[in-house]
Amino acid sequence: MERAESQSSPQADRLAPLRGLLRAMIVPVISVVVALAIGAVIISVSGANPLVAYRALFEGGLGSARAIGRTFEKATPLIFGGLAVSLAFKCGLFNIGAQGQLLLGAVFAAFIGFSLQGLPAMAHIPLALLVGAIMGALWAAIAGTLKAFTGAHEVITTIMLNFVAFNLTDWLADGPWKDRSPGNIVARTPAVAPEARLPDIAGVPLGMILAVLMAIAVWWLIWRTTIGFELRTVGQNASAAKYAGISVRRMTVLAMVASGFLAGLGGAIETLGVVGRFQPGFNAGLGFQAITIALLARTHPIAVVPASLLIGVMQAGASRMQFNSGVASEIVDVIQAIILFFVAAESLIRWVLRLRAEEGERVTLSSGWGS
């Protein structure tokens, strides 16, 4: 018997990561299924056929090469936003200001894109992306510094900074950076130079490729570096981290700066790869949807990619669902909200299904108020 146990242990050890992955996927998968089921009920009540609606929804996001390309466009800024929120969560910070950081990155990338002429693409694109990412990082650094040195909670400060970013970018797009071309009356910047537009590589948008590479880089940073270890330690127990000699203040500021960098980079890619200019309203809600992405991925950087693709499919196919079945495209927003509700109310799902969370399986989202 002892020999049999000793032979089965190595196999059990090899399967342990797979079992952990499957257990971690239970709540997100069930949340999506329940949200789709509730969405089907709402569609039925509205007088439409849920099967027809959902078929059109997924055909609109995956039914052709053009639909897949549209899904990639929708998913790319969501990946960066999801990574930004997830990285902050790892340090116990709730960066609800990703929307404002994304807007700053988008408008400054547009400024670099249209104001500099004659630069080759090899210099223009990296410069615009870098400026957008840095502006997002600087904007997030304000909240991180206030949190580290005054105790001001990042949820409050980032919400306030969001309002400032909304109005600041609106003013820039309707004031000094407004497109003054004849006939234009809307608030928007001029189109970026052709050399600043992100190209496609083998049919895949360059922004999508960068997003996947960034997800791998963030995973490596969090799980394979000393900085990542310190960041996670602060997120799990700031007092223990301080006792171990880790500078909680430094990690708090660093985590917010890195989070803002990712959000700003997402906004820059949205400008250079999708919209081609900055126009208020085109980026609306991306930062807030990033919270849904991060929770659906359980703050795992790699899982952010499929979670973003799922939301990207739903957004890309919303118009086709509305056209084919007559269901309002806003039903997709309702489904996303229900997904967010269930992944946030993890205890409810576990109580209904009688699932017990093992040690370390729960996601720590933020430190307490005033801490």
Tab-separated table of C-alpha atoms in Angstrom:
chain	number	residue	atom	x	y	z
A	1	MET	CA	0.000	0.000	0.000
A	2	GLU	CA	2.812	2.370	0.964
A	3	ARG	CA	4.544	1.595	-2.329
A	4	ALA	CA	1.385	2.342	-4.305
A	5	GLU	CA	0.974	5.669	-2.503
A	6	SER	CA	4.587	6.609	-3.172
A	7	GLN	CA	4.085	5.864	-6.885
A	8	SER	CA	0.892	7.891	-7.166
A	9	SER	CA	2.222	10.969	-5.386
A	10	PRO	CA	4.410	12.268	-8.249
A	11	GLN	CA	1.478	11.947	-10.647
A	12	ALA	CA	-0.767	13.744	-8.178
A	13	ASP	CA	1.812	16.511	-7.909
A	14	ARG	CA	1.932	16.869	-11.694
A	15	LEU	CA	-1.853	17.164	-11.884
A	16	ALA	CA	-2.095	19.631	-9.014
A	17	PRO	CA	-1.619	22.771	-11.209
A	18	LEU	CA	-4.277	21.498	-13.635
A	19	ARG	CA	-6.722	20.888	-10.797
A	20	GLY	CA	-5.970	24.343	-9.400
A	21	LEU	CA	-6.586	25.902	-12.830
A	22	LEU	CA	-9.901	24.078	-13.219
A	23	ARG	CA	-11.028	25.131	-9.742
A	24	ALA	CA	-10.062	28.731	-10.468
A	25	MET	CA	-12.142	28.672	-13.673
A	26	ILE	CA	-15.314	27.388	-12.015
A	27	VAL	CA	-16.669	30.702	-10.735
A	28	PRO	CA	-15.882	32.773	-13.890
A	29	VAL	CA	-17.309	30.121	-16.238
A	30	ILE	CA	-20.472	29.716	-14.175
A	31	SER	CA	-20.830	33.505	-13.971
A	32	VAL	CA	-20.732	33.783	-17.766
A	33	VAL	CA	-23.207	30.917	-18.218
A	34	VAL	CA	-25.629	32.364	-15.665
A	35	ALA	CA	-25.328	35.835	-17.216
A	36	LEU	CA	-26.090	34.435	-20.690
A	37	ALA	CA	-29.075	32.530	-19.269
A	38	ILE	CA	-30.478	35.640	-17.609
A	39	GLY	CA	-29.822	37.568	-20.805
A	40	ALA	CA	-31.808	34.915	-22.708
A	41	VAL	CA	-34.751	35.448	-20.360
A	42	ILE	CA	-34.601	39.214	-20.944
A	43	ILE	CA	-34.435	38.678	-24.717
A	44	SER	CA	-37.463	36.351	-24.549
A	45	VAL	CA	-39.432	38.890	-22.522
A	46	SER	CA	-38.680	41.495	-25.168
A	47	GLY	CA	-40.302	39.227	-27.771
A	48	ALA	CA	-37.201	37.955	-29.584
A	49	ASN	CA	-35.746	34.461	-29.956
A	50	PRO	CA	-32.663	34.090	-27.685
A	51	LEU	CA	-31.103	31.428	-29.919
A	52	VAL	CA	-31.344	33.657	-32.976
A	53	ALA	CA	-30.005	36.602	-31.003
A	54	TYR	CA	-27.027	34.723	-29.566
A	55	ARG	CA	-26.240	33.113	-32.911
A	56	ALA	CA	-26.124	36.549	-34.518
A	57	LEU	CA	-24.061	37.852	-31.599
A	58	PHE	CA	-21.333	35.251	-31.999
A	59	GLU	CA	-21.434	35.322	-35.812
A	60	GLY	CA	-20.890	39.066	-35.579
A	61	GLY	CA	-17.794	38.490	-33.473
A	62	LEU	CA	-16.395	35.267	-34.946
A	63	GLY	CA	-18.269	34.527	-38.171
A	64	SER	CA	-15.709	35.863	-40.658
A	65	ALA	CA	-12.167	37.172	-40.901
A	66	ARG	CA	-13.508	40.718	-40.798
A	67	ALA	CA	-15.590	39.910	-37.704
A	68	ILE	CA	-12.549	38.404	-35.962
A	69	GLY	CA	-10.516	41.487	-36.830
A	70	ARG	CA	-13.239	43.646	-35.313
A	71	THR	CA	-13.145	41.467	-32.187
A	72	PHE	CA	-9.382	41.974	-31.935
A	73	GLU	CA	-9.901	45.742	-32.205
A	74	LYS	CA	-12.461	45.670	-29.398
A	75	ALA	CA	-10.405	43.334	-27.211
A	76	THR	CA	-7.030	45.090	-27.479
A	77	PRO	CA	-7.689	48.125	-25.216
A	78	LEU	CA	-9.616	45.831	-22.865
A	79	ILE	CA	-6.528	43.636	-22.439
A	80	PHE	CA	-4.417	46.632	-21.452
A	81	GLY	CA	-7.135	47.916	-19.137
A	82	GLY	CA	-7.602	44.484	-17.582
A	83	LEU	CA	-3.855	44.160	-17.018
A	84	ALA	CA	-3.775	47.616	-15.409
A	85	VAL	CA	-6.536	46.797	-12.939
A	86	SER	CA	-5.181	43.277	-12.257
A	87	LEU	CA	-1.671	44.502	-11.501
A	88	ALA	CA	-3.023	47.043	-9.017
A	89	PHE	CA	-5.187	44.349	-7.416
A	90	LYS	CA	-2.052	42.257	-6.834
A	91	CYS	CA	-0.741	45.059	-4.613
A	92	GLY	CA	-4.071	45.439	-2.811
A	93	LEU	CA	-5.016	48.569	-4.759
A	94	PHE	CA	-8.311	49.187	-6.555
A	95	ASN	CA	-7.362	51.347	-9.533
A	96	ILE	CA	-10.816	52.493	-10.558
A	97	GLY	CA	-9.155	55.365	-12.415
A	98	ALA	CA	-8.058	53.295	-15.416
A	99	GLN	CA	-10.613	55.188	-17.514
A	100	GLY	CA	-8.982	58.546	-16.813
A	101	GLN	CA	-5.470	57.161	-17.349
A	102	LEU	CA	-6.601	55.620	-20.625
A	103	LEU	CA	-8.058	58.941	-21.791
A	104	LEU	CA	-4.822	60.793	-21.005
A	105	GLY	CA	-2.834	58.192	-22.925
A	106	ALA	CA	-5.247	58.383	-25.866
A	107	VAL	CA	-5.263	62.172	-26.226
A	108	PHE	CA	-1.504	62.627	-25.845
A	109	ALA	CA	-0.792	59.816	-28.299
A	110	ALA	CA	-3.106	61.621	-30.717
A	111	PHE	CA	-1.190	64.859	-30.151
A	112	ILE	CA	2.119	63.198	-30.973
A	113	GLY	CA	0.467	61.453	-33.901
A	114	PHE	CA	-0.870	64.573	-35.638
A	115	SER	CA	1.593	67.258	-34.529
A	116	LEU	CA	4.821	65.596	-35.660
A	117	GLN	CA	5.155	65.297	-39.401
A	118	GLY	CA	7.875	63.636	-41.439
A	119	LEU	CA	8.964	61.068	-38.864
A	120	PRO	CA	9.387	57.491	-40.112
A	121	ALA	CA	6.928	54.964	-38.748
A	122	MET	CA	9.706	53.168	-36.868
A	123	ALA	CA	10.164	56.296	-34.731
A	124	HIS	CA	6.703	57.869	-34.823
A	125	ILE	CA	4.738	54.864	-33.555
A	126	PRO	CA	6.998	54.008	-30.566
A	127	LEU	CA	7.220	57.690	-29.596
A	128	ALA	CA	3.435	58.153	-29.611
A	129	LEU	CA	2.897	54.923	-27.677
A	130	LEU	CA	5.551	55.840	-25.121
A	131	VAL	CA	4.172	59.336	-24.536
A	132	GLY	CA	0.654	57.956	-24.091
A	133	ALA	CA	1.852	55.311	-21.633
A	134	ILE	CA	3.929	57.825	-19.640
A	135	MET	CA	0.984	60.228	-19.336
A	136	GLY	CA	-1.155	57.394	-17.983
A	137	ALA	CA	1.603	56.501	-15.520
A	138	LEU	CA	2.006	60.092	-14.314
A	139	TRP	CA	-1.756	60.441	-13.848
A	140	ALA	CA	-1.877	57.243	-11.765
A	141	ALA	CA	1.211	58.314	-9.799
A	142	ILE	CA	-0.853	61.125	-8.240
A	143	ALA	CA	-3.228	58.627	-6.630
A	144	GLY	CA	-0.364	56.302	-5.695
A	145	THR	CA	1.595	59.064	-3.979
A	146	LEU	CA	-1.462	60.284	-2.080
A	147	LYS	CA	-2.159	56.720	-0.963
A	148	ALA	CA	1.433	56.073	0.124
A	149	PHE	CA	2.133	59.303	1.997
A	150	THR	CA	-1.270	60.548	3.209
A	151	GLY	CA	-3.413	57.404	3.344
A	152	ALA	CA	-5.963	58.849	0.902
A	153	HIS	CA	-7.822	55.850	-0.466
A	154	GLU	CA	-7.119	55.202	-4.117
A	155	VAL	CA	-10.795	54.530	-4.923
A	156	ILE	CA	-11.753	58.074	-3.929
A	157	THR	CA	-8.761	59.810	-5.508
A	158	THR	CA	-8.926	57.892	-8.787
A	159	ILE	CA	-12.668	58.580	-9.136
A	160	MET	CA	-11.979	62.280	-8.659
A	161	LEU	CA	-9.075	62.131	-11.103
A	162	ASN	CA	-11.379	60.478	-13.634
A	163	PHE	CA	-13.617	63.542	-13.638
A	164	VAL	CA	-10.604	65.801	-14.069
A	165	ALA	CA	-9.359	63.647	-16.963
A	166	PHE	CA	-12.789	63.679	-18.653
A	167	ASN	CA	-12.959	67.456	-18.627
A	168	LEU	CA	-9.276	67.984	-19.428
A	169	THR	CA	-9.377	65.770	-22.515
A	170	ASP	CA	-12.699	67.282	-23.617
A	171	TRP	CA	-11.142	70.739	-23.372
A	172	LEU	CA	-8.056	69.695	-25.328
A	173	ALA	CA	-10.143	68.093	-28.092
A	174	ASP	CA	-12.487	71.088	-28.325
A	175	GLY	CA	-9.849	73.758	-27.687
A	176	PRO	CA	-6.143	73.954	-28.487
A	177	TRP	CA	-5.930	70.538	-30.165
A	178	LYS	CA	-9.254	70.696	-32.052
A	179	ASP	CA	-9.421	69.659	-35.681
A	180	ARG	CA	-9.769	73.001	-37.501
A	181	SER	CA	-10.332	71.508	-40.925
A	182	PRO	CA	-13.188	73.131	-42.937
A	183	GLY	CA	-16.600	71.714	-42.162
A	184	ASN	CA	-15.684	70.112	-38.868
A	185	ILE	CA	-17.845	71.221	-35.956
A	186	VAL	CA	-17.342	68.337	-33.521
A	187	ALA	CA	-14.797	68.149	-30.724
A	188	ARG	CA	-11.960	65.981	-31.965
A	189	THR	CA	-8.271	66.152	-32.754
A	190	PRO	CA	-6.914	66.010	-36.300
A	191	ALA	CA	-6.246	62.548	-37.698
A	192	VAL	CA	-2.840	61.124	-36.835
A	193	ALA	CA	-0.231	60.968	-39.569
A	194	PRO	CA	-0.247	57.788	-41.679
A	195	GLU	CA	3.238	57.016	-40.306
A	196	ALA	CA	1.762	56.916	-36.766
A	197	ARG	CA	-1.020	54.412	-37.556
A	198	LEU	CA	-0.538	50.907	-36.179
A	199	PRO	CA	-0.383	48.386	-39.040
A	200	ASP	CA	-1.653	44.831	-39.260
A	201	ILE	CA	0.836	41.984	-39.327
A	202	ALA	CA	-0.354	38.911	-41.243
A	203	GLY	CA	-3.924	40.125	-40.787
A	204	VAL	CA	-3.589	40.585	-37.033
A	205	PRO	CA	-3.564	44.144	-35.640
A	206	LEU	CA	-0.168	45.070	-34.213
A	207	GLY	CA	-1.935	46.358	-31.107
A	208	MET	CA	-3.332	42.888	-30.419
A	209	ILE	CA	0.125	41.341	-30.718
A	210	LEU	CA	1.540	43.941	-28.332
A	211	ALA	CA	-1.300	43.272	-25.883
A	212	VAL	CA	-0.589	39.539	-25.747
A	213	LEU	CA	3.151	40.154	-25.325
A	214	MET	CA	2.410	42.643	-22.548
A	215	ALA	CA	0.210	40.078	-20.760
A	216	ILE	CA	3.148	37.645	-20.767
A	217	ALA	CA	5.500	40.402	-19.564
A	218	VAL	CA	3.182	41.327	-16.679
A	219	TRP	CA	2.873	37.656	-15.686
A	220	TRP	CA	6.659	37.388	-15.694
A	221	LEU	CA	6.975	40.585	-13.644
A	222	ILE	CA	4.492	39.438	-11.015
A	223	TRP	CA	5.522	35.792	-10.655
A	224	ARG	CA	9.197	35.653	-11.671
A	225	THR	CA	10.833	38.800	-10.260
A	226	THR	CA	11.719	40.149	-6.836
A	227	ILE	CA	9.626	43.251	-7.468
A	228	GLY	CA	6.648	41.047	-8.262
A	229	PHE	CA	7.161	39.058	-5.067
A	230	GLU	CA	7.288	42.267	-3.017
A	231	LEU	CA	4.228	43.610	-4.808
A	232	ARG	CA	2.233	40.465	-4.042
A	233	THR	CA	3.436	40.414	-0.452
A	234	VAL	CA	2.232	43.983	0.111
A	235	GLY	CA	-1.099	43.057	-1.443
A	236	GLN	CA	-1.570	40.049	0.818
A	237	ASN	CA	-0.456	41.675	4.070
A	238	ALA	CA	1.061	45.145	4.154
A	239	SER	CA	2.002	44.889	7.830
A	240	ALA	CA	3.882	41.627	7.311
A	241	ALA	CA	5.576	43.071	4.238
A	242	LYS	CA	6.734	46.093	6.242
A	243	TYR	CA	8.007	43.813	9.018
A	244	ALA	CA	9.984	41.873	6.389
A	245	GLY	CA	11.714	45.046	5.244
A	246	ILE	CA	9.671	45.802	2.145
A	247	SER	CA	8.912	49.467	1.534
A	248	VAL	CA	5.123	49.520	1.353
A	249	ARG	CA	5.122	53.134	0.197
A	250	ARG	CA	7.512	52.428	-2.675
A	251	MET	CA	5.548	49.408	-3.825
A	252	THR	CA	2.254	51.315	-3.622
A	253	VAL	CA	3.527	54.115	-5.844
A	254	LEU	CA	5.263	51.652	-8.174
A	255	ALA	CA	2.141	49.527	-8.577
A	256	MET	CA	-0.020	52.528	-9.434
A	257	VAL	CA	2.577	53.877	-11.881
A	258	ALA	CA	2.809	50.502	-13.639
A	259	SER	CA	-0.982	50.213	-13.672
A	260	GLY	CA	-1.365	53.684	-15.168
A	261	PHE	CA	1.365	52.921	-17.713
A	262	LEU	CA	-0.636	49.938	-18.985
A	263	ALA	CA	-3.914	51.885	-19.084
A	264	GLY	CA	-2.281	54.794	-20.899
A	265	LEU	CA	-0.698	52.412	-23.391
A	266	GLY	CA	-4.130	50.901	-24.045
A	267	GLY	CA	-5.534	54.352	-24.779
A	268	ALA	CA	-2.632	55.144	-27.107
A	269	ILE	CA	-3.176	51.925	-29.052
A	270	GLU	CA	-6.903	52.657	-29.294
A	271	THR	CA	-6.044	56.020	-30.857
A	272	LEU	CA	-3.301	54.860	-33.211
A	273	GLY	CA	-4.742	51.480	-34.151
A	274	VAL	CA	-8.528	51.880	-34.187
A	275	VAL	CA	-9.914	55.418	-34.138
A	276	GLY	CA	-7.027	57.231	-35.829
A	277	ARG	CA	-7.596	60.374	-33.767
A	278	PHE	CA	-8.908	61.305	-30.331
A	279	GLN	CA	-12.611	62.010	-30.108
A	280	PRO	CA	-14.452	62.217	-26.769
A	281	GLY	CA	-16.884	59.362	-26.360
A	282	PHE	CA	-15.039	56.828	-28.506
A	283	ASN	CA	-13.199	55.490	-25.460
A	284	ALA	CA	-16.163	55.712	-23.100
A	285	GLY	CA	-16.386	52.895	-20.599
A	286	LEU	CA	-13.203	51.060	-21.570
A	287	GLY	CA	-11.562	51.684	-18.203
A	288	PHE	CA	-14.643	50.580	-16.292
A	289	GLN	CA	-15.015	47.446	-18.429
A	290	ALA	CA	-11.437	46.661	-17.431
A	291	ILE	CA	-12.711	45.974	-13.915
A	292	THR	CA	-15.025	43.285	-15.297
A	293	ILE	CA	-12.106	41.832	-17.267
A	294	ALA	CA	-9.810	41.735	-14.228
A	295	LEU	CA	-12.416	40.060	-12.038
A	296	LEU	CA	-13.393	37.574	-14.755
A	297	ALA	CA	-9.707	36.676	-15.128
A	298	ARG	CA	-9.335	36.504	-11.341
A	299	THR	CA	-6.512	39.061	-11.696
A	300	HIS	CA	-4.305	36.571	-13.585
A	301	PRO	CA	-2.440	38.411	-16.392
A	302	ILE	CA	-2.621	35.554	-18.895
A	303	ALA	CA	-6.311	34.930	-18.210
A	304	VAL	CA	-6.969	38.591	-19.003
A	305	VAL	CA	-6.490	37.786	-22.710
A	306	PRO	CA	-9.344	35.241	-23.128
A	307	ALA	CA	-11.569	37.282	-20.804
A	308	SER	CA	-11.028	40.337	-23.020
A	309	LEU	CA	-11.654	38.318	-26.165
A	310	LEU	CA	-14.977	37.125	-24.742
A	311	ILE	CA	-16.117	40.690	-24.065
A	312	GLY	CA	-14.647	41.729	-27.424
A	313	VAL	CA	-16.762	39.114	-29.222
A	314	MET	CA	-19.888	40.350	-27.468
A	315	GLN	CA	-19.165	43.977	-28.360
A	316	ALA	CA	-18.236	43.196	-31.961
A	317	GLY	CA	-21.398	41.157	-32.462
A	318	ALA	CA	-23.832	43.468	-30.661
A	319	SER	CA	-24.779	45.396	-33.803
A	320	ARG	CA	-25.425	42.220	-35.800
A	321	MET	CA	-27.563	40.845	-32.965
A	322	GLN	CA	-29.620	44.017	-33.044
A	323	PHE	CA	-29.973	43.891	-36.844
A	324	ASN	CA	-30.873	40.187	-37.107
A	325	SER	CA	-33.120	39.760	-34.081
A	326	GLY	CA	-34.273	43.264	-33.232
A	327	VAL	CA	-32.767	43.050	-29.745
A	328	ALA	CA	-31.231	46.269	-28.446
A	329	SER	CA	-27.434	46.147	-28.516
A	330	GLU	CA	-27.476	47.423	-24.928
A	331	ILE	CA	-28.423	43.894	-23.864
A	332	VAL	CA	-24.689	43.153	-24.147
A	333	ASP	CA	-24.029	45.771	-21.467
A	334	VAL	CA	-26.624	44.109	-19.259
A	335	ILE	CA	-24.935	40.727	-19.682
A	336	GLN	CA	-21.554	42.260	-18.847
A	337	ALA	CA	-23.022	43.831	-15.720
A	338	ILE	CA	-24.487	40.493	-14.633
A	339	ILE	CA	-21.112	38.803	-15.203
A	340	LEU	CA	-19.469	41.480	-13.066
A	341	PHE	CA	-22.075	40.957	-10.350
A	342	PHE	CA	-21.550	37.214	-10.119
A	343	VAL	CA	-17.745	37.222	-10.299
A	344	ALA	CA	-17.707	39.932	-7.616
A	345	ALA	CA	-20.252	38.044	-5.500
A	346	GLU	CA	-18.110	34.919	-5.545
A	347	SER	CA	-19.497	33.739	-2.207
A	348	LEU	CA	-23.006	33.619	-3.696
A	349	ILE	CA	-21.913	31.266	-6.495
A	350	ARG	CA	-20.017	29.065	-4.060
A	351	TRP	CA	-22.986	28.981	-1.660
A	352	VAL	CA	-25.426	27.978	-4.410
A	353	LEU	CA	-23.139	25.236	-5.760
A	354	ARG	CA	-21.813	24.218	-2.348
A	355	LEU	CA	-18.234	24.898	-3.435
A	356	ARG	CA	-15.601	25.403	-0.786
A	357	ALA	CA	-12.754	27.806	-1.494
A	358	GLU	CA	-9.344	26.365	-0.739
A	359	GLU	CA	-6.590	28.377	0.863
A	360	GLY	CA	-5.259	31.082	-1.499
A	361	GLU	CA	-8.088	30.539	-3.970
A	362	ARG	CA	-10.002	33.699	-3.108
A	363	VAL	CA	-9.018	36.904	-4.866
A	364	THR	CA	-7.884	39.788	-2.673
A	365	LEU	CA	-9.047	42.947	-4.393
A	366	SER	CA	-8.170	45.888	-2.190
A	367	SER	CA	-6.983	46.846	1.255
A	368	GLY	CA	-9.451	48.282	3.721
A	369	TRP	CA	-10.728	51.824	3.730
A	370	GLY	CA	-8.331	54.275	5.217
A	371	SER	CA	-5.490	51.777	5.434
